[in-house]
Coordinates of N, CA and C in Angstrom, one line a residue:
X1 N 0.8 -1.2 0.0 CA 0.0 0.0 0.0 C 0.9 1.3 0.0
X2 N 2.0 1.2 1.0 CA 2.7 2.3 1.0 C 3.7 2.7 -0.3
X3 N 4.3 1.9 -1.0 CA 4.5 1.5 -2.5 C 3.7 1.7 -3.3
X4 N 2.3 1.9 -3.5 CA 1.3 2.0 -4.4 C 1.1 4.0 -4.2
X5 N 0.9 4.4 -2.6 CA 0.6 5.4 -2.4 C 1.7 5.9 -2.6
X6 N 3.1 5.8 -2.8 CA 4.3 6.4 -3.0 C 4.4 7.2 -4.7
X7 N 3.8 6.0 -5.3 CA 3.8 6.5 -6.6 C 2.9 7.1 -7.2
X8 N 1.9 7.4 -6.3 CA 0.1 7.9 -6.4 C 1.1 9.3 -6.1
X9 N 1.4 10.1 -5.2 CA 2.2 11.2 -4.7 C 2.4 11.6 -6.0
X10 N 3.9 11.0 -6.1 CA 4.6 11.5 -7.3 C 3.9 11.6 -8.4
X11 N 2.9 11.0 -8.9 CA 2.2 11.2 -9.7 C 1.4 12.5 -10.2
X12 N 0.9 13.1 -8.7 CA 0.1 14.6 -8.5 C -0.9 13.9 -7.6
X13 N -1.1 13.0 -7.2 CA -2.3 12.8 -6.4 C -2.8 13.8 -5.5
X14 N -4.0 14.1 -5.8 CA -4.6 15.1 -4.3 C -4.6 14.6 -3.2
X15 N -5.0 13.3 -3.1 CA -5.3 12.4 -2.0 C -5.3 10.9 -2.2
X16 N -5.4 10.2 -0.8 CA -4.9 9.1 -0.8 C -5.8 7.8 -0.1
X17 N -6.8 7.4 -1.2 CA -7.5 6.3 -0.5 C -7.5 4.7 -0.1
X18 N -7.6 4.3 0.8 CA -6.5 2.9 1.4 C -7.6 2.6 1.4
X19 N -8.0 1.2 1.4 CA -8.7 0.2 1.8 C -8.4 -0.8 2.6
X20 N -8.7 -1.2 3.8 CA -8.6 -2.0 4.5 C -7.7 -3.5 4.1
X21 N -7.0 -4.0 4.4 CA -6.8 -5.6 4.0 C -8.0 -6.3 4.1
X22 N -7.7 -6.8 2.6 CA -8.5 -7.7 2.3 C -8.3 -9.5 2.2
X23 N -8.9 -10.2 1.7 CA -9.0 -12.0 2.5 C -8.6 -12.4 3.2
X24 N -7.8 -12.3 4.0 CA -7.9 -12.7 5.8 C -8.3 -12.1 6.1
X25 N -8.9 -12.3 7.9 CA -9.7 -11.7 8.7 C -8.8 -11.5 9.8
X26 N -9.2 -9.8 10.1 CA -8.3 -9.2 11.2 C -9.1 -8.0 12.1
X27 N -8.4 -8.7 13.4 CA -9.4 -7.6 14.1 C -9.4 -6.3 13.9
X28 N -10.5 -5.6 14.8 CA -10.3 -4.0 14.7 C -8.8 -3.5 15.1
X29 N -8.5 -4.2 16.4 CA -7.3 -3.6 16.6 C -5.9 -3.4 15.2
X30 N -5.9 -4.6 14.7 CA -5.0 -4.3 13.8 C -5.2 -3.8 12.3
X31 N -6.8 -3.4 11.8 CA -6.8 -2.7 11.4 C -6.5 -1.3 11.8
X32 N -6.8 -0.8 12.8 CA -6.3 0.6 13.4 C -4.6 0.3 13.1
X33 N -4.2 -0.3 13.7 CA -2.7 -0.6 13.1 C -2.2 -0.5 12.2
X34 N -2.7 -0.9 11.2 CA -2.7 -1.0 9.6 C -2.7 0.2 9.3
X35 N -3.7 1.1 9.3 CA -4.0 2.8 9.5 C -3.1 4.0 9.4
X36 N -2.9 3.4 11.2 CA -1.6 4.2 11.7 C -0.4 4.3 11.1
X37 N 0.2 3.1 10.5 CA 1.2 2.7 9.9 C 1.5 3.9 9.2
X38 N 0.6 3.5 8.6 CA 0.9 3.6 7.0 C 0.3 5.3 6.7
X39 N -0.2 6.1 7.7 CA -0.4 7.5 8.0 C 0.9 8.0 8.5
X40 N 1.7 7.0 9.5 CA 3.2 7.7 9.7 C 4.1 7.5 8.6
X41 N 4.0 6.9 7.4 CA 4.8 6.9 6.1 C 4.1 8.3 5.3
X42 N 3.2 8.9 6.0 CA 2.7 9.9 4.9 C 2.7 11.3 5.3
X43 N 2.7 11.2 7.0 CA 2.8 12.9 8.1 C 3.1 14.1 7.0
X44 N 2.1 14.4 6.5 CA 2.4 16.2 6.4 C 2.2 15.6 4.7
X45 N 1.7 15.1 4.2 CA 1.6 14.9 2.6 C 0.2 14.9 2.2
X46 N -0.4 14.6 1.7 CA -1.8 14.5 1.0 C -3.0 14.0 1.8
X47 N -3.9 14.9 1.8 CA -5.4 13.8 2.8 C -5.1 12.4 2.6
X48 N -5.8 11.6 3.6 CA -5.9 10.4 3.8 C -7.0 10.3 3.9
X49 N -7.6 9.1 3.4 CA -9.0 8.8 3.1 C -9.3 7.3 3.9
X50 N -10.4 6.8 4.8 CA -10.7 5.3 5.1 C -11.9 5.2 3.9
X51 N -11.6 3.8 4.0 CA -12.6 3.3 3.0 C -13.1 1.8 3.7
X52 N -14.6 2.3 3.6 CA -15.1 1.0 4.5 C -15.8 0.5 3.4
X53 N -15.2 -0.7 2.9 CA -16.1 -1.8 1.9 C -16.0 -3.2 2.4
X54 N -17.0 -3.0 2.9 CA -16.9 -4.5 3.7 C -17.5 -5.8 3.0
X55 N -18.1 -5.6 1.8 CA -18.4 -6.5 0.6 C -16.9 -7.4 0.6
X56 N -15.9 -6.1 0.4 CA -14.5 -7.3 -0.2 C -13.5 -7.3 0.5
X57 N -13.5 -6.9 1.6 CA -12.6 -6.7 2.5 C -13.1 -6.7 4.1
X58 N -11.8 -6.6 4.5 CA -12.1 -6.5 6.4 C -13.2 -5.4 6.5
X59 N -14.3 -5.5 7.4 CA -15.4 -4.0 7.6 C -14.4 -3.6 8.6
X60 N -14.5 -2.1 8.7 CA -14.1 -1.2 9.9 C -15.4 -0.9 10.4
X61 N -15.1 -1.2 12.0 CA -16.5 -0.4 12.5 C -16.3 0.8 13.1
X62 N -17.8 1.2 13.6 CA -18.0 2.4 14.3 C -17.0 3.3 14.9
X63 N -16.8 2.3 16.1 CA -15.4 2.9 17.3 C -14.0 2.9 16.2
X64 N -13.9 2.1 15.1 CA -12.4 1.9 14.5 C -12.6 3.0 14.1
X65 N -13.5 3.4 13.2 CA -13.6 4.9 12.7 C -13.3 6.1 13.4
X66 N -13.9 5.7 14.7 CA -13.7 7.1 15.5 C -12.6 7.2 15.5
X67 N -12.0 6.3 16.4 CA -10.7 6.0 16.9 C -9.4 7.2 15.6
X68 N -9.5 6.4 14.7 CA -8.4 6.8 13.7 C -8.9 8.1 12.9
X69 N -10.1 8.7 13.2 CA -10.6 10.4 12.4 C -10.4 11.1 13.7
X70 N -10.6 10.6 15.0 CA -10.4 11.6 16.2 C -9.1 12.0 15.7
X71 N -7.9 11.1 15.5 CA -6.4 11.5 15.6 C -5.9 12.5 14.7
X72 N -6.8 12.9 14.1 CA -6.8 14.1 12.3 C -5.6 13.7 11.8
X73 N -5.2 12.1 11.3 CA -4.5 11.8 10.5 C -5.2 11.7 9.4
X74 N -6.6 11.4 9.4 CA -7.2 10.9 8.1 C -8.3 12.6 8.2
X75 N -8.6 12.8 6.8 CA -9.8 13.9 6.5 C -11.2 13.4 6.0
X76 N -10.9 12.3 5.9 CA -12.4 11.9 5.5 C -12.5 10.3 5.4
X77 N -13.6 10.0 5.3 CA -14.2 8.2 4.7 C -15.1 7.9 3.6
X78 N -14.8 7.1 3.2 CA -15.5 6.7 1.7 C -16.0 5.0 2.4
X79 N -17.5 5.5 2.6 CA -18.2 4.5 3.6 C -19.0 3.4 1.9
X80 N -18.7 2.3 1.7 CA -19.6 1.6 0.4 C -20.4 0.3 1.5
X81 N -20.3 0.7 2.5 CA -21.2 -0.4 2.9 C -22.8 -0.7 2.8
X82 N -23.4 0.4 2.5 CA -24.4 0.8 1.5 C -25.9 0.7 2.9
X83 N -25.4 0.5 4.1 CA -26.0 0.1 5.3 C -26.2 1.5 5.9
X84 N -27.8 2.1 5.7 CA -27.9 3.5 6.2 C -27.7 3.6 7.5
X85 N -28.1 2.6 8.5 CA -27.7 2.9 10.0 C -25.9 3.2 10.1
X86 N -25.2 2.5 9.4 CA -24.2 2.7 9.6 C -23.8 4.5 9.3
X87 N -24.5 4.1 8.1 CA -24.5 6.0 7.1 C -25.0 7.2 8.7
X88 N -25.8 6.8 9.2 CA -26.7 7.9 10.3 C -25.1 7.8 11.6
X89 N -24.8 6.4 11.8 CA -23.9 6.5 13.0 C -22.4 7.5 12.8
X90 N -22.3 7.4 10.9 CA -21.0 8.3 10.8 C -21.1 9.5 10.7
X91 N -22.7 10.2 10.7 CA -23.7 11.5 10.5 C -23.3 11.8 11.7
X92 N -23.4 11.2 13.0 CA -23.4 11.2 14.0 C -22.1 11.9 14.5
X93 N -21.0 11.0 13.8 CA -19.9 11.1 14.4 C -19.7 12.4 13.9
X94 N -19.8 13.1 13.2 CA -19.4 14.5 12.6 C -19.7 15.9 13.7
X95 N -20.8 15.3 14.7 CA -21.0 15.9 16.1 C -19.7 16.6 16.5
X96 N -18.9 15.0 17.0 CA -17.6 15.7 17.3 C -16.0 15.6 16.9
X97 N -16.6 15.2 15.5 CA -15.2 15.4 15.1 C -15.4 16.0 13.2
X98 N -14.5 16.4 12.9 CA -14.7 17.3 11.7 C -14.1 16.5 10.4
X99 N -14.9 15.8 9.5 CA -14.1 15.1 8.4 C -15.6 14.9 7.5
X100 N -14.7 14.8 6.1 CA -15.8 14.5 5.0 C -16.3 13.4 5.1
X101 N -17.9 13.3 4.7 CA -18.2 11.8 4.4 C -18.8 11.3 3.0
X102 N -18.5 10.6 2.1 CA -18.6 10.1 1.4 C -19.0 8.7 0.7
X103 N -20.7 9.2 0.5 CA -20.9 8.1 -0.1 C -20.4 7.1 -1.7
X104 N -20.0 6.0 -0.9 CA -19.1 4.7 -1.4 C -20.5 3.9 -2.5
X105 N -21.3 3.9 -2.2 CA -22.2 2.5 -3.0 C -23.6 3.3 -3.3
X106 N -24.0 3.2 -4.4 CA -24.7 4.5 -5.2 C -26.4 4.2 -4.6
X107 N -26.3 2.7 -4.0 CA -28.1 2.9 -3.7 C -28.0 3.7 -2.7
X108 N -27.4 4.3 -1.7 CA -27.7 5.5 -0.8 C -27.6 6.5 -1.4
X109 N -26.7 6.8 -2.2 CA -26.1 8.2 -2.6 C -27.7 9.0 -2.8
X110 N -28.6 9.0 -3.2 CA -29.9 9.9 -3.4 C -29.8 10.4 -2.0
X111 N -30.6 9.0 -1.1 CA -30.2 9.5 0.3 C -29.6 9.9 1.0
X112 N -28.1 9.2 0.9 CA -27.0 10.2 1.9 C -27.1 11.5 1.7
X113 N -26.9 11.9 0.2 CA -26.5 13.4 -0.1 C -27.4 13.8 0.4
X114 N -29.0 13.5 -0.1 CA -29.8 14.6 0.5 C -29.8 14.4 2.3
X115 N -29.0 13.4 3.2 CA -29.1 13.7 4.3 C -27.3 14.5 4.9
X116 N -27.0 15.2 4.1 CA -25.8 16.0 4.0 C -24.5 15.2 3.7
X117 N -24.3 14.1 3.0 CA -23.0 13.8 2.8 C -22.5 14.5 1.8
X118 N -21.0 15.0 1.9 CA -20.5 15.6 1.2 C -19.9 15.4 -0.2
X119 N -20.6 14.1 -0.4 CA -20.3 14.0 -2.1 C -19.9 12.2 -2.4
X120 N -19.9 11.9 -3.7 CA -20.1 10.3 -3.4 C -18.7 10.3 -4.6
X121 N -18.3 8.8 -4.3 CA -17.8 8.3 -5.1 C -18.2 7.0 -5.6
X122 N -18.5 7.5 -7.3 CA -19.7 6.8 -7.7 C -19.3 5.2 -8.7
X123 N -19.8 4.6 -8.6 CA -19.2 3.0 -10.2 C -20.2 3.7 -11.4
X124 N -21.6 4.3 -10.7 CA -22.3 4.0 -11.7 C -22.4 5.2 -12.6
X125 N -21.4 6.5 -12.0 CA -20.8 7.4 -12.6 C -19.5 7.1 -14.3
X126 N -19.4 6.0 -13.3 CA -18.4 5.5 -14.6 C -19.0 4.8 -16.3
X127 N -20.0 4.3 -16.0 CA -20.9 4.3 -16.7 C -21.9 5.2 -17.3
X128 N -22.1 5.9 -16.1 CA -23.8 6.6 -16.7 C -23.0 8.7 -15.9
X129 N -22.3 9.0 -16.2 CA -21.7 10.1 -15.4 C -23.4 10.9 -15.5
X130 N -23.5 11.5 -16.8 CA -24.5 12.1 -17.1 C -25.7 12.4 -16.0
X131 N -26.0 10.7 -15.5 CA -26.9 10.6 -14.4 C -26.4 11.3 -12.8
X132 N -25.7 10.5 -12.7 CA -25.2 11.0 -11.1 C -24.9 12.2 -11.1
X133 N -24.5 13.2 -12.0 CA -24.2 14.7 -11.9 C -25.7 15.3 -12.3
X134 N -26.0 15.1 -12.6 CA -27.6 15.6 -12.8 C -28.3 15.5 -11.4
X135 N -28.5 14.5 -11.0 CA -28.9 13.8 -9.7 C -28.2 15.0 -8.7
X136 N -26.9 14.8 -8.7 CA -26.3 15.7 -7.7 C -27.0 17.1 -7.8
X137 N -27.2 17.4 -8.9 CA -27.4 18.8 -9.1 C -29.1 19.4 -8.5
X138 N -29.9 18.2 -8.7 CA -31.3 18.4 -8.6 C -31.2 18.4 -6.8
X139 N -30.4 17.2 -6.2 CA -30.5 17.7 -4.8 C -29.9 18.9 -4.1
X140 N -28.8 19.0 -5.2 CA -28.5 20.6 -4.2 C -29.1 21.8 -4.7
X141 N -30.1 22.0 -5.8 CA -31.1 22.7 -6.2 C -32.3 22.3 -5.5
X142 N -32.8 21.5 -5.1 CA -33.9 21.0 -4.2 C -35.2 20.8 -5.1
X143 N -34.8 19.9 -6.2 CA -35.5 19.7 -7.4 C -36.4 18.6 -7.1
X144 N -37.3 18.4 -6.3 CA -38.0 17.4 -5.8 C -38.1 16.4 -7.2
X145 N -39.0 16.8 -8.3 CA -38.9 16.5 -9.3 C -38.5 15.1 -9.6
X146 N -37.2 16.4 -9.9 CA -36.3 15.7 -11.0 C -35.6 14.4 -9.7
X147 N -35.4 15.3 -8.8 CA -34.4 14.3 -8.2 C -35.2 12.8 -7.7
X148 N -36.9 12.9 -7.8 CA -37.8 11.6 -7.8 C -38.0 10.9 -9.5
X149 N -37.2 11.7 -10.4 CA -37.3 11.2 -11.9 C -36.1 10.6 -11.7
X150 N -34.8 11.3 -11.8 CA -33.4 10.4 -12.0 C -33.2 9.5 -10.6
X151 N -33.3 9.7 -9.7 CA -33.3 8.4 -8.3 C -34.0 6.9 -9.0
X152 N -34.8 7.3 -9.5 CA -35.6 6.3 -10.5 C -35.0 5.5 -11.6
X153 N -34.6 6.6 -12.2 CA -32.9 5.6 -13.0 C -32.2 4.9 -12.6
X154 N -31.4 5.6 -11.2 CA -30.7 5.0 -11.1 C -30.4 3.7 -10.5
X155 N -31.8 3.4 -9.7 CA -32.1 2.6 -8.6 C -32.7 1.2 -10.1
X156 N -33.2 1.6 -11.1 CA -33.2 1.0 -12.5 C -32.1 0.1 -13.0
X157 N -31.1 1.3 -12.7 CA -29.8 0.4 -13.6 C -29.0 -0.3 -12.5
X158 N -29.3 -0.1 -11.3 CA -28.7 -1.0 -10.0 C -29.1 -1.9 -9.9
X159 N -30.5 -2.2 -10.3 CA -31.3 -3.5 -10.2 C -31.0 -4.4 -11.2
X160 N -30.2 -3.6 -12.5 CA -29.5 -4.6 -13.6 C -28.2 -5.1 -13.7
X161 N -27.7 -4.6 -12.7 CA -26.0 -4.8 -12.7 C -26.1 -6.0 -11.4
X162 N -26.7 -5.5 -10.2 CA -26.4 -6.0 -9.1 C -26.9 -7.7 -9.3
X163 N -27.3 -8.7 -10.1 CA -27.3 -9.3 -10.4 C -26.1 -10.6 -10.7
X164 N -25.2 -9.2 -11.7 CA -24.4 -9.7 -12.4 C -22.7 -9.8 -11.2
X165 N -21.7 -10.5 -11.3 CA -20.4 -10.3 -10.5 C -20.1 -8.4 -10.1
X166 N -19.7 -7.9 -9.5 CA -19.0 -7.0 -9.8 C -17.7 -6.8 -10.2
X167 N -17.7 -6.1 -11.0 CA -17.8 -4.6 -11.6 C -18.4 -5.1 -12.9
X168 N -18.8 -6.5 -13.5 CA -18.9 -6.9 -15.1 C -20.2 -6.0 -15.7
X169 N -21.7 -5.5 -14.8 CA -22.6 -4.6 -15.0 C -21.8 -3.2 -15.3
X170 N -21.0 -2.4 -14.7 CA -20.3 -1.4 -15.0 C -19.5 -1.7 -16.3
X171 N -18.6 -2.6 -16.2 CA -17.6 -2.3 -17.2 C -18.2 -2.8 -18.9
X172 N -19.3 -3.3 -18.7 CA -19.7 -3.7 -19.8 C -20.7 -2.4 -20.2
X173 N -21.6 -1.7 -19.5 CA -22.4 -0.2 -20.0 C -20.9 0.6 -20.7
X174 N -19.8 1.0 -19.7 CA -18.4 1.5 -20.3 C -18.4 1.3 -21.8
X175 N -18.6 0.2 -22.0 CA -17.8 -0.7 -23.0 C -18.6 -0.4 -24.4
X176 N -20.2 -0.5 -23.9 CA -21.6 -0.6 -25.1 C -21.0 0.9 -25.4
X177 N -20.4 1.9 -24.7 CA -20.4 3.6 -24.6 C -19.2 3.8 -25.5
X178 N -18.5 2.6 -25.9 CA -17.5 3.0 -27.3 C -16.1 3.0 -26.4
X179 N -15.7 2.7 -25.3 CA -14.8 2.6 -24.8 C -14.0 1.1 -24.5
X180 N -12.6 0.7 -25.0 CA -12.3 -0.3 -24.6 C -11.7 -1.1 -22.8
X181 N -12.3 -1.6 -22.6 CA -12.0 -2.3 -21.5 C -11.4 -3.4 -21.2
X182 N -11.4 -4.2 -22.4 CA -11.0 -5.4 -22.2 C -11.6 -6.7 -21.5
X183 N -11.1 -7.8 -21.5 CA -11.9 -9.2 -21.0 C -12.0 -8.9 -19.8
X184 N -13.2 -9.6 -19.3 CA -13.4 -9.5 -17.7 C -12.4 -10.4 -16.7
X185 N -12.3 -10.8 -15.6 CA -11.3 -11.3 -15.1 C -11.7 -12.4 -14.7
X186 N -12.8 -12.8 -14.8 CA -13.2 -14.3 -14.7 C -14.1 -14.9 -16.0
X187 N -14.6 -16.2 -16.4 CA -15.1 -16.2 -17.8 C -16.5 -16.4 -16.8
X188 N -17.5 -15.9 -17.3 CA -18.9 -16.3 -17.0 C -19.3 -17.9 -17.3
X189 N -20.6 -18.3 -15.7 CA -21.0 -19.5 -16.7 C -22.5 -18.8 -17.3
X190 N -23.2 -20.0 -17.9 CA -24.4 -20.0 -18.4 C -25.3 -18.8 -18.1
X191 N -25.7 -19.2 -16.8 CA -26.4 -18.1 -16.5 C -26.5 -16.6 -16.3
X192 N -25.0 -16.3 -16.0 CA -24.5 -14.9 -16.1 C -24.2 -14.6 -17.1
X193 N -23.9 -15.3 -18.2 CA -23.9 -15.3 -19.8 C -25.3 -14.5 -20.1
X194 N -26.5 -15.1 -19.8 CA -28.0 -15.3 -20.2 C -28.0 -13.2 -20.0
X195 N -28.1 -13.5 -18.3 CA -28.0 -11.9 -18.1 C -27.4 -10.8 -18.8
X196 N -26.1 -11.4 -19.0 CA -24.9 -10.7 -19.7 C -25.8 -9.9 -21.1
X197 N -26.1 -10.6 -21.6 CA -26.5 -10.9 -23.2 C -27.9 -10.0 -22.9
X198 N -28.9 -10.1 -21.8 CA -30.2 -9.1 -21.8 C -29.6 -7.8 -21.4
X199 N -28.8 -7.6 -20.2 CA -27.7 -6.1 -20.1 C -27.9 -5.8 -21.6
X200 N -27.1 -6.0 -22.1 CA -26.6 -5.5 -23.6 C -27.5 -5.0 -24.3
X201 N -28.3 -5.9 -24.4 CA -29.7 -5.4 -24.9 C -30.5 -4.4 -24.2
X202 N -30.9 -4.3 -23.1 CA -31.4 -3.4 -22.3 C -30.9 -1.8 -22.3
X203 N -29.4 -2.0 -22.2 CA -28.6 -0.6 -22.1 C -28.9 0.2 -22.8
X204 N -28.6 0.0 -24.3 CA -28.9 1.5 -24.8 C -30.2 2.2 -25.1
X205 N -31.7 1.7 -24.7 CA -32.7 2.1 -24.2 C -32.9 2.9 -23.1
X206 N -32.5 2.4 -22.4 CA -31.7 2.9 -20.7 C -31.2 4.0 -20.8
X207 N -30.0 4.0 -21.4 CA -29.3 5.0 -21.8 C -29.8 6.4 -22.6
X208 N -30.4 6.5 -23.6 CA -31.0 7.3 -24.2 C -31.9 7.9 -23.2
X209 N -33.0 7.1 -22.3 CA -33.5 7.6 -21.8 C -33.7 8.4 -20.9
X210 N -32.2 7.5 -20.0 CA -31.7 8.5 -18.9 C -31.4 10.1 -18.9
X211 N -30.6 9.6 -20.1 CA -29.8 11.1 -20.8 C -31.0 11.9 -21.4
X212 N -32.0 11.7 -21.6 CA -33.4 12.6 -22.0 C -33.7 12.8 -20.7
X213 N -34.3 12.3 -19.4 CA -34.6 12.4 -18.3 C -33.4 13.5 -17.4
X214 N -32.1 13.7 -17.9 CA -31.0 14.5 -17.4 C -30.9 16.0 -18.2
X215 N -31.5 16.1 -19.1 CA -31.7 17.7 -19.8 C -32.6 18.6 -18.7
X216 N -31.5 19.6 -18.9 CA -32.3 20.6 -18.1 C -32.3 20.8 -16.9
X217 N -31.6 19.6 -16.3 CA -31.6 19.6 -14.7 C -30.2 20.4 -14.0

């Protein structure tokens, strides 16, 4: 990690987002460990970001979070656990300590933002940008509307990817969009073939639509 973020620096990076270790299982304590580390390889350099995706990796909880944003090594978290109580508990923590929060996994993002998160980092931006910046736009204009027309999209095209492995829903809309990506990293069987194959078909209906549904907002 400190190797990866070394050349992320030199690169221009603004900032610096770590994800927990992932496939073994490790307690809180030595994730806070892990943390710390690797924040004393970075003192006085670029924000430091947690990122709690507990889909593919170790989860951080509540207290780990506090623990390591009380210390103002880190400026913010990029929460994808997509679990609103958890989203309300880090709402919470902002009480008493001061850091960005950032929704991680796009079925909250309508809700977090409109319950004050300070901005998401999106997959389904990667795909469909057009949408989620629209969306953004109608809740910080207070576009009841619109923002109950595109929430509707996107909760649409979640319901067609989340099916499929991740990221193969994302990287294939990418892909229909004229961009190359290359083979996925595992080969599908039958069934996710089947899907695969209605995606493709479904998308650029979807797509057109969306992007009509996104004028003007």
């Amino acid at each position: 990690a400190v190797e990866l973020a070394r050349q992320a620096v030199s690169g221009g990076a603004a900032a610096l987002l770590l994800m927990p270790p992932y496939f073994f299982r490790y307690p809180q304590s030595d994730l806070a460990a892990f943390y710390l580390s690797f924040a004393e390889e970075f003192d006085g350099g670029p924000p430091l970001v947690l990122y709690n995706i507990p889909f593919f990796s170790n989860p951080l909880e509540a207290a780990t979070v506090e623990r390591l944003l009380a210390g103002g090594r880190f400026a913010a978290i990029k929460d994808s656990s997509g679990d609103w109580d958890n989203f309300l508990e880090l709402q919470r923590l902002r009480e008493r300590t001061a850091f960005r929060l950032l929704v991680g996994n796009d079925v909250l993002f309508t809700r977090g933002r409109s319950a004050g998160a300070d901005g998401v980092v999106s997959g389904v931006a990667c795909a469909v940008p057009e949408l989620i910046t629209a969306l953004d736009r109608a809740i910080r204009s207070g576009n009841a509307a619109a923002v109950e027309r595109l929430e509707g999209r996107l909760q649409e095209f979640l319901a067609r990817i989340d099916p499929l492995p991740t990221p193969i829903g994302v990287r294939e809309a990418v892909a229909l969009r004229g961009l190359k990506t290359g083979p996925h990293a595992v080969p599908l069987g039958e069934e996710n073939t089947r899907r695969l194959g209605e995606f493709r078909e479904w998308f650029p209906g979807f797509l057109a639509a969306a992007k009509k549904d996104c004028e003007g907002v």
